[in-house]
C-alpha cells in the first residue's frame, strides 16, 4: 500500500510512489570506439524524489564507481510532472502567479487526466552538468514509468548524445530502472540499469 506524503499536490498522486530517497547499485555496459569496445563497470547510486507542495517532483541522482575510493561518476537533476495542457490558474512563466483557481487540486479532478491506457501522461526535464539537457515524455501506470526523449539540447562542448529512453518500475518495494541511449554515433542501445531500495 502506498502512503501519500503530507502536503503532496493532488497532481502528483500518480507519481507518489517515487517520493523518498533511494540507494543501491547498477551496471553500465555500453560499446564505445570504432572497434565496439564494450565498457562495463558497476556503480553505486543515490536518487531523491521530493516535493514542495507544487505540482512537480524535484529529482536528483548521484553515482559513484564501486572502487576503493568511491570515485564520483555522474550526477543529474530535474523536475517530473504530469504532462497536460497549461491552464490559466497554473503558475508561470517565470515568477508569475496563475490567474484564477489552481487547476486539478483534487484527486477527483486529476482522474480526468487519465489517458487511453488508463494511466497518466508524464514529462521529466533532466539536466546534466556535462552540458546535456533532456526533455522526456511518457506514461505512468501504477508502478511503472516509460519515458522517451522528446528533445535533447547540448552545449557546444558536450559529447554527442541525441536520444534516450528510460524505464522505472516498483517491484516488491524496490525501484528498478533501465536507461538506453543514442550517443557517440550509435543508435539507441542499452546503456545502464540499476536496483534501488528506499532508505528515507
PDB file of N, CA, C and O in Angstrom, residues 121-159:
ATOM      1  N   UNK A 121      -0.183  10.679 -18.647  1.00  0.00           N
ATOM      2  CA  UNK A 121       0.976  11.178 -19.384  1.00  0.00           C
ATOM      3  C   UNK A 121       1.869  11.949 -18.418  1.00  0.00           C
ATOM      4  O   UNK A 121       1.399  12.626 -17.498  1.00  0.00           O
ATOM      5  N   UNK A 122       3.179  11.829 -18.614  1.00  0.00           N
ATOM      6  CA  UNK A 122       4.138  12.427 -17.695  1.00  0.00           C
ATOM      7  C   UNK A 122       5.292  13.019 -18.496  1.00  0.00           C
ATOM      8  O   UNK A 122       5.568  12.591 -19.624  1.00  0.00           O
ATOM      9  N   UNK A 123       5.936  14.031 -17.927  1.00  0.00           N
ATOM     10  CA  UNK A 123       7.146  14.573 -18.539  1.00  0.00           C
ATOM     11  C   UNK A 123       8.212  14.754 -17.471  1.00  0.00           C
ATOM     12  O   UNK A 123       7.901  14.950 -16.291  1.00  0.00           O
ATOM     13  N   UNK A 124       9.466  14.663 -17.891  1.00  0.00           N
ATOM     14  CA  UNK A 124      10.590  14.861 -16.981  1.00  0.00           C
ATOM     15  C   UNK A 124      11.648  15.695 -17.688  1.00  0.00           C
ATOM     16  O   UNK A 124      12.045  15.372 -18.813  1.00  0.00           O
ATOM     17  N   UNK A 125      12.064  16.785 -17.053  1.00  0.00           N
ATOM     18  CA  UNK A 125      13.150  17.623 -17.556  1.00  0.00           C
ATOM     19  C   UNK A 125      14.381  17.307 -16.723  1.00  0.00           C
ATOM     20  O   UNK A 125      14.358  17.457 -15.499  1.00  0.00           O
ATOM     21  N   UNK A 126      15.439  16.828 -17.367  1.00  0.00           N
ATOM     22  CA  UNK A 126      16.639  16.391 -16.654  1.00  0.00           C
ATOM     23  C   UNK A 126      17.850  17.098 -17.233  1.00  0.00           C
ATOM     24  O   UNK A 126      18.053  17.137 -18.454  1.00  0.00           O
ATOM     25  N   UNK A 127      18.666  17.653 -16.351  1.00  0.00           N
ATOM     26  CA  UNK A 127      19.871  18.383 -16.762  1.00  0.00           C
ATOM     27  C   UNK A 127      21.106  17.685 -16.215  1.00  0.00           C
ATOM     28  O   UNK A 127      21.112  17.192 -15.086  1.00  0.00           O
ATOM     29  N   UNK A 128      22.143  17.639 -17.042  1.00  0.00           N
ATOM     30  CA  UNK A 128      23.418  17.023 -16.675  1.00  0.00           C
ATOM     31  C   UNK A 128      24.498  18.109 -16.631  1.00  0.00           C
ATOM     32  O   UNK A 128      24.496  19.015 -17.467  1.00  0.00           O
ATOM     33  N   UNK A 129      25.453  18.028 -15.712  1.00  0.00           N
ATOM     34  CA  UNK A 129      26.498  19.043 -15.645  1.00  0.00           C
ATOM     35  C   UNK A 129      27.488  18.984 -16.811  1.00  0.00           C
ATOM     36  O   UNK A 129      28.350  19.838 -16.933  1.00  0.00           O
ATOM     37  N   UNK A 130      27.326  17.989 -17.678  1.00  0.00           N
ATOM     38  CA  UNK A 130      28.204  17.850 -18.837  1.00  0.00           C
ATOM     39  C   UNK A 130      27.687  18.591 -20.057  1.00  0.00           C
ATOM     40  O   UNK A 130      28.181  18.396 -21.165  1.00  0.00           O
ATOM     41  N   UNK A 131      26.655  19.458 -19.880  1.00  0.00           N
ATOM     42  CA  UNK A 131      26.160  20.267 -20.981  1.00  0.00           C
ATOM     43  C   UNK A 131      25.022  19.651 -21.761  1.00  0.00           C
ATOM     44  O   UNK A 131      24.731  20.076 -22.878  1.00  0.00           O
ATOM     45  N   UNK A 132      24.350  18.647 -21.189  1.00  0.00           N
ATOM     46  CA  UNK A 132      23.222  17.994 -21.856  1.00  0.00           C
ATOM     47  C   UNK A 132      21.949  18.245 -21.054  1.00  0.00           C
ATOM     48  O   UNK A 132      21.937  18.065 -19.834  1.00  0.00           O
ATOM     49  N   UNK A 133      20.890  18.673 -21.737  1.00  0.00           N
ATOM     50  CA  UNK A 133      19.566  18.827 -21.137  1.00  0.00           C
ATOM     51  C   UNK A 133      18.598  17.935 -21.906  1.00  0.00           C
ATOM     52  O   UNK A 133      18.575  17.969 -23.139  1.00  0.00           O
ATOM     53  N   UNK A 134      17.777  17.177 -21.178  1.00  0.00           N
ATOM     54  CA  UNK A 134      16.829  16.266 -21.804  1.00  0.00           C
ATOM     55  C   UNK A 134      15.404  16.610 -21.384  1.00  0.00           C
ATOM     56  O   UNK A 134      15.159  16.931 -20.225  1.00  0.00           O
ATOM     57  N   UNK A 135      14.470  16.515 -22.323  1.00  0.00           N
ATOM     58  CA  UNK A 135      13.052  16.579 -22.013  1.00  0.00           C
ATOM     59  C   UNK A 135      12.442  15.251 -22.421  1.00  0.00           C
ATOM     60  O   UNK A 135      12.451  14.889 -23.595  1.00  0.00           O
ATOM     61  N   UNK A 136      11.967  14.518 -21.418  1.00  0.00           N
ATOM     62  CA  UNK A 136      11.335  13.224 -21.652  1.00  0.00           C
ATOM     63  C   UNK A 136       9.820  13.358 -21.587  1.00  0.00           C
ATOM     64  O   UNK A 136       9.288  14.143 -20.788  1.00  0.00           O
ATOM     65  N   UNK A 137       9.120  12.584 -22.393  1.00  0.00           N
ATOM     66  CA  UNK A 137       7.676  12.431 -22.275  1.00  0.00           C
ATOM     67  C   UNK A 137       7.379  10.939 -22.228  1.00  0.00           C
ATOM     68  O   UNK A 137       8.136  10.120 -22.761  1.00  0.00           O
ATOM     69  N   UNK A 138       6.282  10.599 -21.566  1.00  0.00           N
ATOM     70  CA  UNK A 138       5.948   9.188 -21.464  1.00  0.00           C
ATOM     71  C   UNK A 138       4.688   8.977 -20.662  1.00  0.00           C
ATOM     72  O   UNK A 138       3.813   9.845 -20.611  1.00  0.00           O
ATOM     73  N   UNK A 139       4.630   7.825 -19.994  1.00  0.00           N
ATOM     74  CA  UNK A 139       3.425   7.444 -19.266  1.00  0.00           C
ATOM     75  C   UNK A 139       3.782   6.799 -17.936  1.00  0.00           C
ATOM     76  O   UNK A 139       4.784   6.096 -17.834  1.00  0.00           O
ATOM     77  N   UNK A 140       2.923   7.047 -16.970  1.00  0.00           N
ATOM     78  CA  UNK A 140       2.991   6.341 -15.698  1.00  0.00           C
ATOM     79  C   UNK A 140       1.694   5.578 -15.535  1.00  0.00           C
ATOM     80  O   UNK A 140       0.609   6.105 -15.795  1.00  0.00           O
ATOM     81  N   UNK A 141       1.820   4.329 -15.171  1.00  0.00           N
ATOM     82  CA  UNK A 141       0.644   3.498 -14.907  1.00  0.00           C
ATOM     83  C   UNK A 141       0.983   2.592 -13.749  1.00  0.00           C
ATOM     84  O   UNK A 141       1.904   1.771 -13.835  1.00  0.00           O
ATOM     85  N   UNK A 142       0.240   2.789 -12.646  1.00  0.00           N
ATOM     86  CA  UNK A 142       0.504   2.061 -11.417  1.00  0.00           C
ATOM     87  C   UNK A 142       1.975   2.228 -11.054  1.00  0.00           C
ATOM     88  O   UNK A 142       2.445   3.338 -10.923  1.00  0.00           O
ATOM     89  N   UNK A 143       2.737   1.175 -10.928  1.00  0.00           N
ATOM     90  CA  UNK A 143       4.131   1.282 -10.502  1.00  0.00           C
ATOM     91  C   UNK A 143       5.135   1.197 -11.622  1.00  0.00           C
ATOM     92  O   UNK A 143       6.231   0.668 -11.437  1.00  0.00           O
ATOM     93  N   UNK A 144       4.811   1.726 -12.800  1.00  0.00           N
ATOM     94  CA  UNK A 144       5.749   1.689 -13.920  1.00  0.00           C
ATOM     95  C   UNK A 144       5.704   3.006 -14.688  1.00  0.00           C
ATOM     96  O   UNK A 144       4.635   3.563 -14.941  1.00  0.00           O
ATOM     97  N   UNK A 145       6.893   3.469 -15.092  1.00  0.00           N
ATOM     98  CA  UNK A 145       7.028   4.688 -15.898  1.00  0.00           C
ATOM     99  C   UNK A 145       7.889   4.367 -17.109  1.00  0.00           C
ATOM    100  O   UNK A 145       8.976   3.786 -16.979  1.00  0.00           O
ATOM    101  N   UNK A 146       7.399   4.746 -18.283  1.00  0.00           N
ATOM    102  CA  UNK A 146       8.168   4.618 -19.523  1.00  0.00           C
ATOM    103  C   UNK A 146       8.343   6.007 -20.113  1.00  0.00           C
ATOM    104  O   UNK A 146       7.360   6.724 -20.323  1.00  0.00           O
ATOM    105  N   UNK A 147       9.594   6.383 -20.394  1.00  0.00           N
ATOM    106  CA  UNK A 147       9.920   7.713 -20.896  1.00  0.00           C
ATOM    107  C   UNK A 147      10.776   7.619 -22.156  1.00  0.00           C
ATOM    108  O   UNK A 147      11.593   6.700 -22.289  1.00  0.00           O
ATOM    109  N   UNK A 148      10.615   8.595 -23.051  1.00  0.00           N
ATOM    110  CA  UNK A 148      11.478   8.725 -24.224  1.00  0.00           C
ATOM    111  C   UNK A 148      11.749  10.203 -24.439  1.00  0.00           C
ATOM    112  O   UNK A 148      10.874  11.043 -24.196  1.00  0.00           O
ATOM    113  N   UNK A 149      12.925  10.534 -24.902  1.00  0.00           N
ATOM    114  CA  UNK A 149      13.253  11.946 -25.107  1.00  0.00           C
ATOM    115  C   UNK A 149      12.403  12.529 -26.229  1.00  0.00           C
ATOM    116  O   UNK A 149      12.246  11.943 -27.290  1.00  0.00           O
ATOM    117  N   UNK A 150      11.862  13.702 -25.942  1.00  0.00           N
ATOM    118  CA  UNK A 150      11.164  14.497 -26.936  1.00  0.00           C
ATOM    119  C   UNK A 150      12.115  15.544 -27.507  1.00  0.00           C
ATOM    120  O   UNK A 150      11.979  15.956 -28.654  1.00  0.00           O
ATOM    121  N   UNK A 151      13.102  15.940 -26.699  1.00  0.00           N
ATOM    122  CA  UNK A 151      14.110  16.905 -27.129  1.00  0.00           C
ATOM    123  C   UNK A 151      15.379  16.710 -26.315  1.00  0.00           C
ATOM    124  O   UNK A 151      15.326  16.369 -25.136  1.00  0.00           O
ATOM    125  N   UNK A 152      16.521  16.912 -26.964  1.00  0.00           N
ATOM    126  CA  UNK A 152      17.828  16.897 -26.300  1.00  0.00           C
ATOM    127  C   UNK A 152      18.564  18.151 -26.741  1.00  0.00           C
ATOM    128  O   UNK A 152      18.660  18.434 -27.944  1.00  0.00           O
ATOM    129  N   UNK A 153      19.055  18.915 -25.777  1.00  0.00           N
ATOM    130  CA  UNK A 153      19.820  20.124 -26.077  1.00  0.00           C
ATOM    131  C   UNK A 153      21.230  19.939 -25.523  1.00  0.00           C
ATOM    132  O   UNK A 153      21.387  19.512 -24.374  1.00  0.00           O
ATOM    133  N   UNK A 154      22.234  20.247 -26.353  1.00  0.00           N
ATOM    134  CA  UNK A 154      23.625  20.084 -25.926  1.00  0.00           C
ATOM    135  C   UNK A 154      24.370  21.398 -26.091  1.00  0.00           C
ATOM    136  O   UNK A 154      24.154  22.129 -27.049  1.00  0.00           O
ATOM    137  N   UNK A 155      25.275  21.670 -25.153  1.00  0.00           N
ATOM    138  CA  UNK A 155      26.157  22.822 -25.317  1.00  0.00           C
ATOM    139  C   UNK A 155      27.198  22.499 -26.393  1.00  0.00           C
ATOM    140  O   UNK A 155      27.361  21.335 -26.794  1.00  0.00           O
ATOM    141  N   UNK A 156      27.891  23.513 -26.848  1.00  0.00           N
ATOM    142  CA  UNK A 156      28.868  23.327 -27.924  1.00  0.00           C
ATOM    143  C   UNK A 156      29.981  22.365 -27.531  1.00  0.00           C
ATOM    144  O   UNK A 156      30.593  21.732 -28.397  1.00  0.00           O
ATOM    145  N   UNK A 157      30.237  22.231 -26.231  1.00  0.00           N
ATOM    146  CA  UNK A 157      31.348  21.392 -25.782  1.00  0.00           C
ATOM    147  C   UNK A 157      30.909  20.032 -25.235  1.00  0.00           C
ATOM    148  O   UNK A 157      31.744  19.262 -24.757  1.00  0.00           O
ATOM    149  N   UNK A 158      29.624  19.720 -25.302  1.00  0.00           N
ATOM    150  CA  UNK A 158      29.139  18.427 -24.808  1.00  0.00           C
ATOM    151  C   UNK A 158      29.448  17.320 -25.818  1.00  0.00           C
ATOM    152  O   UNK A 158      29.498  17.553 -27.027  1.00  0.00           O
ATOM    153  N   UNK A 159      29.633  16.110 -25.316  1.00  0.00           N
ATOM    154  CA  UNK A 159      29.810  14.968 -26.208  1.00  0.00           C
ATOM    155  C   UNK A 159      28.495  14.658 -26.914  1.00  0.00           C
ATOM    156  O   UNK A 159      27.420  14.991 -26.434  1.00  0.00           O
TER     157      UNK A 159
END
